[in-house]
PDB file of C-alpha atoms in Angstrom:
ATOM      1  CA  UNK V 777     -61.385 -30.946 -40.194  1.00  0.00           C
ATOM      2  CA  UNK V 778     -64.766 -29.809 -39.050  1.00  0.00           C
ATOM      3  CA  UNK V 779     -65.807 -27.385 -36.871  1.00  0.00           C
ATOM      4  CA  UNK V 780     -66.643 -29.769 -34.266  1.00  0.00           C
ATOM      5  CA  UNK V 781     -64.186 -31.470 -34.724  1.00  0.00           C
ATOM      6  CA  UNK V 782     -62.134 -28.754 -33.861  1.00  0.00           C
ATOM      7  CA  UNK V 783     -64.030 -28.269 -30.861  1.00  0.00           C
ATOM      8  CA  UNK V 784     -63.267 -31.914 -29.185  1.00  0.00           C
ATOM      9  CA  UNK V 785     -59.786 -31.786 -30.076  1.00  0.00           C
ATOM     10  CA  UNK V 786     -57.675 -32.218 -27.305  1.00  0.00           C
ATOM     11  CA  UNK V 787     -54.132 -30.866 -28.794  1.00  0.00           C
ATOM     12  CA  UNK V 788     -52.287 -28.530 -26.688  1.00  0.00           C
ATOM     13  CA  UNK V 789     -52.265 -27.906 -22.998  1.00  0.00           C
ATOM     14  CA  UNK V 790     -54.574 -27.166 -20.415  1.00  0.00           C
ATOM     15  CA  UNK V 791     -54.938 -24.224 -18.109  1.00  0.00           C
ATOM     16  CA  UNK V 792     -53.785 -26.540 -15.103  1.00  0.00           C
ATOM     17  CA  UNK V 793     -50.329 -27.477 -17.392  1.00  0.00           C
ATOM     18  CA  UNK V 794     -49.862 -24.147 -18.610  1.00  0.00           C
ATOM     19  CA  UNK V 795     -49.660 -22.831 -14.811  1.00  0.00           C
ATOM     20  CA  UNK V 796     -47.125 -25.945 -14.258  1.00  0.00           C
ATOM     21  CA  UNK V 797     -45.295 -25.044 -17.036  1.00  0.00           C
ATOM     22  CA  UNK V 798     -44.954 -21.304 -16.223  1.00  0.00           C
ATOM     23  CA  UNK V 799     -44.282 -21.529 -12.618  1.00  0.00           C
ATOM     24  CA  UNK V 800     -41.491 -23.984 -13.575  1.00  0.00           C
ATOM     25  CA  UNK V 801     -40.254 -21.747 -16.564  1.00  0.00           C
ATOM     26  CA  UNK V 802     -40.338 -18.756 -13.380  1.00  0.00           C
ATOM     27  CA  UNK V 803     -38.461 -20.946 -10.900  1.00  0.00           C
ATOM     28  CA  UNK V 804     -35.420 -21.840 -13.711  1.00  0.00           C
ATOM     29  CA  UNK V 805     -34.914 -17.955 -14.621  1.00  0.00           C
ATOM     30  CA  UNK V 806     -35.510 -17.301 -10.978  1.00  0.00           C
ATOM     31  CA  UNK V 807     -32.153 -19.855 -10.617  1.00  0.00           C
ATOM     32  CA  UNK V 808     -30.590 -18.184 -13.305  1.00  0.00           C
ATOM     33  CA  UNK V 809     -30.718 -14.600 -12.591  1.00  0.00           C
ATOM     34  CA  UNK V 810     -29.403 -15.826  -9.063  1.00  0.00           C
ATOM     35  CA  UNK V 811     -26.378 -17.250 -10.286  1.00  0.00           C
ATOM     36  CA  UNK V 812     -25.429 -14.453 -12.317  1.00  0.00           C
ATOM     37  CA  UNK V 813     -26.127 -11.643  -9.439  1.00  0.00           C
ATOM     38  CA  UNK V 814     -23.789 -14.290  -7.591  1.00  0.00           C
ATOM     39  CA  UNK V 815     -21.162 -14.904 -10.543  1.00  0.00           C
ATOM     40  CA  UNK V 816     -21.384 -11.562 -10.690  1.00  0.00           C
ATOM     41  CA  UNK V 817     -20.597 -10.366  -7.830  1.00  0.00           C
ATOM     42  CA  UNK V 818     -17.657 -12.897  -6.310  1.00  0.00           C
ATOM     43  CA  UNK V 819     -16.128 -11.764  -9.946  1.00  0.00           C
ATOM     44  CA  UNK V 820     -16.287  -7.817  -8.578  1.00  0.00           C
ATOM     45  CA  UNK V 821     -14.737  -8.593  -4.988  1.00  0.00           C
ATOM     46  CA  UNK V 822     -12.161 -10.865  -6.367  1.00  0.00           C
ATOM     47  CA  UNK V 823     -10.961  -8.225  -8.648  1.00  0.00           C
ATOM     48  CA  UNK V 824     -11.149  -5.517  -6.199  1.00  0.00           C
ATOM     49  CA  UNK V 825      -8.970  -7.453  -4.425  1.00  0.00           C
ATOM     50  CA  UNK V 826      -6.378  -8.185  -6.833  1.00  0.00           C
ATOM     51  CA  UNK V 827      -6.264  -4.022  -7.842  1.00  0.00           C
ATOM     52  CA  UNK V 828      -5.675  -3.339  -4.251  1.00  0.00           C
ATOM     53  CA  UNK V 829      -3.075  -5.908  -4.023  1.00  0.00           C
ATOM     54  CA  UNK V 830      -1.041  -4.815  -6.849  1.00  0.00           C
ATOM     55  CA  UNK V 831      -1.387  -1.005  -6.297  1.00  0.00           C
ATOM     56  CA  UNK V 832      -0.149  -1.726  -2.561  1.00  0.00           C
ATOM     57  CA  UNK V 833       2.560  -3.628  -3.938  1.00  0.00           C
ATOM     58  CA  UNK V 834       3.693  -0.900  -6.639  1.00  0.00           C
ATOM     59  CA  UNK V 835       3.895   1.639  -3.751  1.00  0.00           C
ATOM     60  CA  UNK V 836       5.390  -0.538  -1.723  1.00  0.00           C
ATOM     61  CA  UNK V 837       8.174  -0.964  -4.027  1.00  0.00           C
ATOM     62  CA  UNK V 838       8.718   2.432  -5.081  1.00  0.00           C
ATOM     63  CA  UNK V 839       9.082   3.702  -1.212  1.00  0.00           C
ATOM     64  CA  UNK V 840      11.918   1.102  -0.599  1.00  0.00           C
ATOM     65  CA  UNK V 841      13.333   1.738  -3.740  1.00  0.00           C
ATOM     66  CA  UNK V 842      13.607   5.006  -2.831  1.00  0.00           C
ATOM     67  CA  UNK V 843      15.517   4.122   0.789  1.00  0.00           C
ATOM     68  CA  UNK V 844      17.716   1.916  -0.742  1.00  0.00           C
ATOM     69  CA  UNK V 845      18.985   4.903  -2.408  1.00  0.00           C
ATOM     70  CA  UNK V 846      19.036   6.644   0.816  1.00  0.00           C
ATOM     71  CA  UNK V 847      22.726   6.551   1.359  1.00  0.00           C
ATOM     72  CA  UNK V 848      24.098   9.495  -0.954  1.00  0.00           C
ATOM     73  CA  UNK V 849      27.266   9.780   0.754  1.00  0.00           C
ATOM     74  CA  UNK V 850      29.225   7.434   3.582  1.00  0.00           C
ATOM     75  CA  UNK V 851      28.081   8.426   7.376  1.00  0.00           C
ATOM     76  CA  UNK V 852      25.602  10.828   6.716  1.00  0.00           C
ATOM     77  CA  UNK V 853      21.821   9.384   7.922  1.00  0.00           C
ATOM     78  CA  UNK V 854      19.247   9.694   5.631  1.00  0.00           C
ATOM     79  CA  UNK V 855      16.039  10.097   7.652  1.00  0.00           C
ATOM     80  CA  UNK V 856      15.437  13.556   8.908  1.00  0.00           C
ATOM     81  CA  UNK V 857      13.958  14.849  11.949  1.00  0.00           C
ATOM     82  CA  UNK V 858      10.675  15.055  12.038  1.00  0.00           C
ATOM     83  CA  UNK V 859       9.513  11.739  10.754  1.00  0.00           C
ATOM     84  CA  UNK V 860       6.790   9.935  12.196  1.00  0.00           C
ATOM     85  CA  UNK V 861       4.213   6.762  12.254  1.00  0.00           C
ATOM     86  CA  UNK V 862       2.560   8.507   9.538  1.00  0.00           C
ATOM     87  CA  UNK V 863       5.304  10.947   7.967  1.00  0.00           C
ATOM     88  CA  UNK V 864       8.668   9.815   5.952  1.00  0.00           C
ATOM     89  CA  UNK V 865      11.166  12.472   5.946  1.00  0.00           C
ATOM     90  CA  UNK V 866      14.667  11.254   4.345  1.00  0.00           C
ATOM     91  CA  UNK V 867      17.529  12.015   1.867  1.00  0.00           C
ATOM     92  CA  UNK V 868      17.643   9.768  -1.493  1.00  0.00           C
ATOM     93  CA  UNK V 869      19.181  10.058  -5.177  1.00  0.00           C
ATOM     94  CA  UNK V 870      19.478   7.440  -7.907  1.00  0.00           C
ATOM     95  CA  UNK V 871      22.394   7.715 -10.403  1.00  0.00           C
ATOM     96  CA  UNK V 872      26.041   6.837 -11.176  1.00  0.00           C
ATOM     97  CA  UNK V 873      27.378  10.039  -9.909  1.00  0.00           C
ATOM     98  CA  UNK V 874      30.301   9.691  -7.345  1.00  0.00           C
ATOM     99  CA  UNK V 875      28.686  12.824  -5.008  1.00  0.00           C
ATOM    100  CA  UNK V 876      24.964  13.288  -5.714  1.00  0.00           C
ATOM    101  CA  UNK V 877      22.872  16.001  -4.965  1.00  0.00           C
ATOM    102  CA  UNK V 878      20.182  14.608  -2.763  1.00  0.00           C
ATOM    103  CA  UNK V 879      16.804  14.972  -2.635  1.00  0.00           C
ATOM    104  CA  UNK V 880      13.967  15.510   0.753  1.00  0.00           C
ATOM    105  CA  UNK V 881      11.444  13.573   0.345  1.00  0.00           C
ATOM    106  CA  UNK V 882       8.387  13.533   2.623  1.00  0.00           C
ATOM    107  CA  UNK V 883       5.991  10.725   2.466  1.00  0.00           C
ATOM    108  CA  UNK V 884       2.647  11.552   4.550  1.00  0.00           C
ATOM    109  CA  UNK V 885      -0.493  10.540   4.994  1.00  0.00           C
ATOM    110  CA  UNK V 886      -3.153  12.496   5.075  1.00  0.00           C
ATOM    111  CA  UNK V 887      -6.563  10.920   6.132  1.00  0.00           C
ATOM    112  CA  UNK V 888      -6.545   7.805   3.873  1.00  0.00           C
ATOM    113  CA  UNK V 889      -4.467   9.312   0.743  1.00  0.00           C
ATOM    114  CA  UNK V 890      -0.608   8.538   0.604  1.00  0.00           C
ATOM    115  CA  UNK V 891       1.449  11.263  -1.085  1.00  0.00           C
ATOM    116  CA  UNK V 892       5.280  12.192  -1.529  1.00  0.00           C
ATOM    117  CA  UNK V 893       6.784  15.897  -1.905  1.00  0.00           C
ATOM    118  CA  UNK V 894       9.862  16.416  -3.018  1.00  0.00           C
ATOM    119  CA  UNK V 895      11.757  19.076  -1.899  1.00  0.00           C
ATOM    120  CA  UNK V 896      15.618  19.826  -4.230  1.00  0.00           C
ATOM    121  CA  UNK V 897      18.457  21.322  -2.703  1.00  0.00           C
ATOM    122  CA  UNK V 898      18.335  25.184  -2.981  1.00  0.00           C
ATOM    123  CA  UNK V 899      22.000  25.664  -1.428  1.00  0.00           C
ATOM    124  CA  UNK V 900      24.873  24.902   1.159  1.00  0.00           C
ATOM    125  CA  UNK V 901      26.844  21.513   0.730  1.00  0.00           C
ATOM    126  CA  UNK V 902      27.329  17.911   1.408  1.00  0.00           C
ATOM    127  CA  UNK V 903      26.478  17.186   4.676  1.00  0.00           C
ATOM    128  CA  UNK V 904      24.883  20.676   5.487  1.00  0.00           C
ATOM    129  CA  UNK V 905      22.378  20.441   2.527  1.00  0.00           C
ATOM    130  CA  UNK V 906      19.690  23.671   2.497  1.00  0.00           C
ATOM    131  CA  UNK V 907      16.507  22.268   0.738  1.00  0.00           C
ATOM    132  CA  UNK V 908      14.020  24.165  -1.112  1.00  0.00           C
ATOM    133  CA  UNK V 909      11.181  25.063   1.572  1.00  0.00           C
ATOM    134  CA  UNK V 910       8.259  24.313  -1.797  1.00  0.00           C
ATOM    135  CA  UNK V 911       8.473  21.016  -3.087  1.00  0.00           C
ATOM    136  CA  UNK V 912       9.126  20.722  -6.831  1.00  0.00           C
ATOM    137  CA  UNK V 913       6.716  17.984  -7.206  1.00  0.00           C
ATOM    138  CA  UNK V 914       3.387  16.266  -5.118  1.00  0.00           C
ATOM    139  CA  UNK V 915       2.222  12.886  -6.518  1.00  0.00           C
ATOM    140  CA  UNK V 916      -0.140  11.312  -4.977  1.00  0.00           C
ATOM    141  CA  UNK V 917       0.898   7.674  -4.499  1.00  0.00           C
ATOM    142  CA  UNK V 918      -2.168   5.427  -3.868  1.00  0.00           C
ATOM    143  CA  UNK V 919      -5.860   6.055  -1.954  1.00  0.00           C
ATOM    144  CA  UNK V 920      -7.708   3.838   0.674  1.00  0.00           C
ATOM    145  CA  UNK V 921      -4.527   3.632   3.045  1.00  0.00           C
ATOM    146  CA  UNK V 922      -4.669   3.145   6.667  1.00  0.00           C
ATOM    147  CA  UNK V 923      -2.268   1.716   9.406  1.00  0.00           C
ATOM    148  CA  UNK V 924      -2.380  -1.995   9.955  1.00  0.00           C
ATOM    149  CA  UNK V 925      -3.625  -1.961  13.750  1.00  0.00           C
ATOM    150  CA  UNK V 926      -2.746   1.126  16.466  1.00  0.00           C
ATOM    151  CA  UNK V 927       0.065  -0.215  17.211  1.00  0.00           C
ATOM    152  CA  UNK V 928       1.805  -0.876  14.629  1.00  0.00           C
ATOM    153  CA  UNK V 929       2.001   2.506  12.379  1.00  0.00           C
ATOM    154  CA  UNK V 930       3.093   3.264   8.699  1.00  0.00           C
ATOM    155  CA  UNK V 931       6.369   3.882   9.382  1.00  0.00           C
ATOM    156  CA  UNK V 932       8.538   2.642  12.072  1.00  0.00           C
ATOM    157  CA  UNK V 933      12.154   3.273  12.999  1.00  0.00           C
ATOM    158  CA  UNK V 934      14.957   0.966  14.038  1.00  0.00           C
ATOM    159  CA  UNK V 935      18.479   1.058  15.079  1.00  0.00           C
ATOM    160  CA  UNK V 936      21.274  -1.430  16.445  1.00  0.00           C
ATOM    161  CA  UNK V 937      22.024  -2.494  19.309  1.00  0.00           C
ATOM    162  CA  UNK V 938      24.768  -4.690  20.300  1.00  0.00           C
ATOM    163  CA  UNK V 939      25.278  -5.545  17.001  1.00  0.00           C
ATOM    164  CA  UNK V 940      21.886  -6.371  16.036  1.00  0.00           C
ATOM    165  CA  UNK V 941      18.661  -4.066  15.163  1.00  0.00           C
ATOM    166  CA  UNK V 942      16.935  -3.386  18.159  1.00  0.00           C
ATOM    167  CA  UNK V 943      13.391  -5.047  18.824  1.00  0.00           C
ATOM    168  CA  UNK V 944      12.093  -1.982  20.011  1.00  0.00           C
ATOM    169  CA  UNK V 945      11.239   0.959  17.752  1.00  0.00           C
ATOM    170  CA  UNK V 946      12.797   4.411  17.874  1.00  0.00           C
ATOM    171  CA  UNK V 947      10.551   6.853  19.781  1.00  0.00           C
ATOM    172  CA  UNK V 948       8.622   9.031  17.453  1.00  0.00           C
ATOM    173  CA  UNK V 949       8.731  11.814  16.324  1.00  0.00           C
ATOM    174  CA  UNK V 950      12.414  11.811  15.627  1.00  0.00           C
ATOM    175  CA  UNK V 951      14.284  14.066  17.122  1.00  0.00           C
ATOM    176  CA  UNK V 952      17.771  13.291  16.882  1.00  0.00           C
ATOM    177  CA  UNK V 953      17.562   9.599  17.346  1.00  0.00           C
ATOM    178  CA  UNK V 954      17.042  10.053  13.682  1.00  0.00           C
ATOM    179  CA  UNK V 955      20.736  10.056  13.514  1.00  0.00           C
ATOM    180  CA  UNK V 956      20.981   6.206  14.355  1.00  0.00           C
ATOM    181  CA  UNK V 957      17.502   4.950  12.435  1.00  0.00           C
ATOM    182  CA  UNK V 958      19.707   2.399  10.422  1.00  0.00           C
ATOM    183  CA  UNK V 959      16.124   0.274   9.284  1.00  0.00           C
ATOM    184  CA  UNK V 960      12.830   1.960   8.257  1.00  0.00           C
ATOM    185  CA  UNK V 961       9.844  -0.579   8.779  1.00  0.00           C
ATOM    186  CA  UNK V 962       6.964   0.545   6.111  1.00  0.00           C
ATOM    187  CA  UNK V 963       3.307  -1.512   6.548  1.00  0.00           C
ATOM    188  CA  UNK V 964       0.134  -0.517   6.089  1.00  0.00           C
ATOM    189  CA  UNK V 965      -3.054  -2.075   4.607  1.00  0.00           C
ATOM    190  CA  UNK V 966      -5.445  -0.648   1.298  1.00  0.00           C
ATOM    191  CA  UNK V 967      -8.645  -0.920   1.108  1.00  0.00           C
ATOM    192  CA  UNK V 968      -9.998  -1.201  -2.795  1.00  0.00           C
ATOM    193  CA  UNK V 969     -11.616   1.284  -4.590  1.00  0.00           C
ATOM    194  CA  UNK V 970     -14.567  -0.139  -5.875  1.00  0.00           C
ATOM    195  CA  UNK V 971     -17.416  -0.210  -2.791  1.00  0.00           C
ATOM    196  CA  UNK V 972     -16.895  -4.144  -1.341  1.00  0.00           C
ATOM    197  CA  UNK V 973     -19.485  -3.509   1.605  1.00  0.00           C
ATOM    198  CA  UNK V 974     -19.769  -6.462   3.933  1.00  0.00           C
ATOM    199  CA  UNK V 975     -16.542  -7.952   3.034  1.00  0.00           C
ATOM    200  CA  UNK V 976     -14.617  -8.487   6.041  1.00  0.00           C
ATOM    201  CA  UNK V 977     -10.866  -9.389   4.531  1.00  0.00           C
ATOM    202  CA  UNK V 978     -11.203  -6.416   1.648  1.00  0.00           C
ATOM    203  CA  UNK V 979      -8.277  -4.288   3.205  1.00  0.00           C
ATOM    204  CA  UNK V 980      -4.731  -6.178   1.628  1.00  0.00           C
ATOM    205  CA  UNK V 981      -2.204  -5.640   4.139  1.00  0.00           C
ATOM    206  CA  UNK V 982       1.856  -5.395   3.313  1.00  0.00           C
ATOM    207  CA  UNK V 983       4.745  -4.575   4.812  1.00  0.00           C
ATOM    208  CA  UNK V 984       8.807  -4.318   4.275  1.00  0.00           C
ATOM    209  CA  UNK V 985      11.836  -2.905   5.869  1.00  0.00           C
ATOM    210  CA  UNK V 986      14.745  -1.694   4.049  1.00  0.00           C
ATOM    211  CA  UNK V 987      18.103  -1.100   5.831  1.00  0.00           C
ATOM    212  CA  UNK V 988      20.558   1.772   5.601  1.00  0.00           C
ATOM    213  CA  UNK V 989      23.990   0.273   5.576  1.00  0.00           C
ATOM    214  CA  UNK V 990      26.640   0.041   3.127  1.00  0.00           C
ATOM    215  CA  UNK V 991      28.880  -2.712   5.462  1.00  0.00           C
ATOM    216  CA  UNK V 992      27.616  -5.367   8.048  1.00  0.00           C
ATOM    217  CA  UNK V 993      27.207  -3.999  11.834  1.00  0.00           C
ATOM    218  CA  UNK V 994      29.994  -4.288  14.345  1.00  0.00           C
ATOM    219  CA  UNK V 995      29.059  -7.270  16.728  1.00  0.00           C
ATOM    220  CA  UNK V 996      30.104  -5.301  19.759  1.00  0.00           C
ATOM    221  CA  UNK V 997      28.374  -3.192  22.501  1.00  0.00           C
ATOM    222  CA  UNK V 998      31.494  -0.514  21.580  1.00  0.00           C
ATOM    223  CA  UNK V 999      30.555   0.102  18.678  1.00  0.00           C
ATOM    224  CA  UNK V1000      28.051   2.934  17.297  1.00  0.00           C
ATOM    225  CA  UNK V1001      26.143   1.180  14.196  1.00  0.00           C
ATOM    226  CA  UNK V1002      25.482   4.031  12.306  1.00  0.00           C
ATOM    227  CA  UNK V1003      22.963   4.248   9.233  1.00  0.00           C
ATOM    228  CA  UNK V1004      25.150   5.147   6.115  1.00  0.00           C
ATOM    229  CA  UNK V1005      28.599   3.416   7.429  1.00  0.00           C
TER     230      UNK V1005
END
């Protein structure tokens, strides 16, 4: 082909198509990168949210677990004095032995980390226990915790009344009304560790009760209720 030839040919694109075709080719990877950021980013919250939901749920069941092993001997109550909205102080031991040697556990929390101490028996006996004044062990049991609303705290207390478990919690802290707390109400919500900013329904609440019985409640005003019994 000759030079002028070359010249006239009118192969290819012109300035005015190559600035349609670019601004297009912009626009799709615009629409790409967009989807991904998206993709992306539902893929992050959804899985924060699943990690939050099954760490709250592990904790969850290791605390009642732990009360329904709360009863280490008939008629003696579990939770101690001292427990509150936001502290757990009670008497629990797994095992096959007849007569076990309890242990104190205290579940607090302390600005938005959960963690349980556990405290062995350093003398006396069954029911006048004397318990190590260091705990033997802190774990830390899960971060991001808070209460569910003001009023309704961690921990609640509950005990019978006519036969059935009274509607209104036991006044806090116990004193000893922590003699009859025959139900221990646990709820709180967890926020999830990775940073989920703007997302209003990140927090995954739960809650449970476990009761401290080892028969069915007298139906009758007469009759005491007591946890353990």
């Amino acid at each position: 082909m000759k030079r002028l030839d070359l010249i006239r040919d009118e192969r290819g694109m012109t300035l005015v198509e190559l600035v349609v075709a670019t601004t297009a080719g912009v626009v799709v990877m615009t629409g790409i990168v967009l989807t991904m950021i998206v993709t992306m980013r539902e893929t992050n919250r959804v899985s924060s949210h699943v990690e939050a939901n099954q760490n709250a749920r592990i904790t969850m069941t290791k605390i009642i677990n732990q009360l329904h092993s709360a009863c280490v001997a008939p008629q003696i109550a579990p939770v101690q004095e001292g427990s509150s909205g936001t502290l757990l102080s009670f008497l629990h031991q797994s095992g096959s032995t007849v007569a076990p040697t309890p242990v104190l556990s205290k579940i607090s929390l302390t600005g938005t980390t959960l963690s349980q101490s556990d405290y062995p028996v350093s003398g006396g006996a069954a029911p006048k226990w004397i318990f190590a004044t260091t705990p033997s062990s802190t774990v830390q049991l899960m971060t991001g915790v808070s209460a569910i609303s003001a009023s309704l705290p961690i921990f609640r207390y509950f005990a019978y009344s006519n036969g059935q478990i009274s509607a209104t919690p036991l006044a806090t802290p116990l004193g000893t009304n922590s003699t009859t707390a025959v139900q221990v109400n646990v709820a709180f919500q967890m926020s999830p560790l990775n940073d989920v900013s703007g997302d209003a329904n990140a927090e995954t609440e739960i809650q449970n009760a476990a009761l401290l019985r080892l028969t069915p409640p007298a139906y009758n005003s007469a009759s005491a209720n007591l946890p353990c019994q």
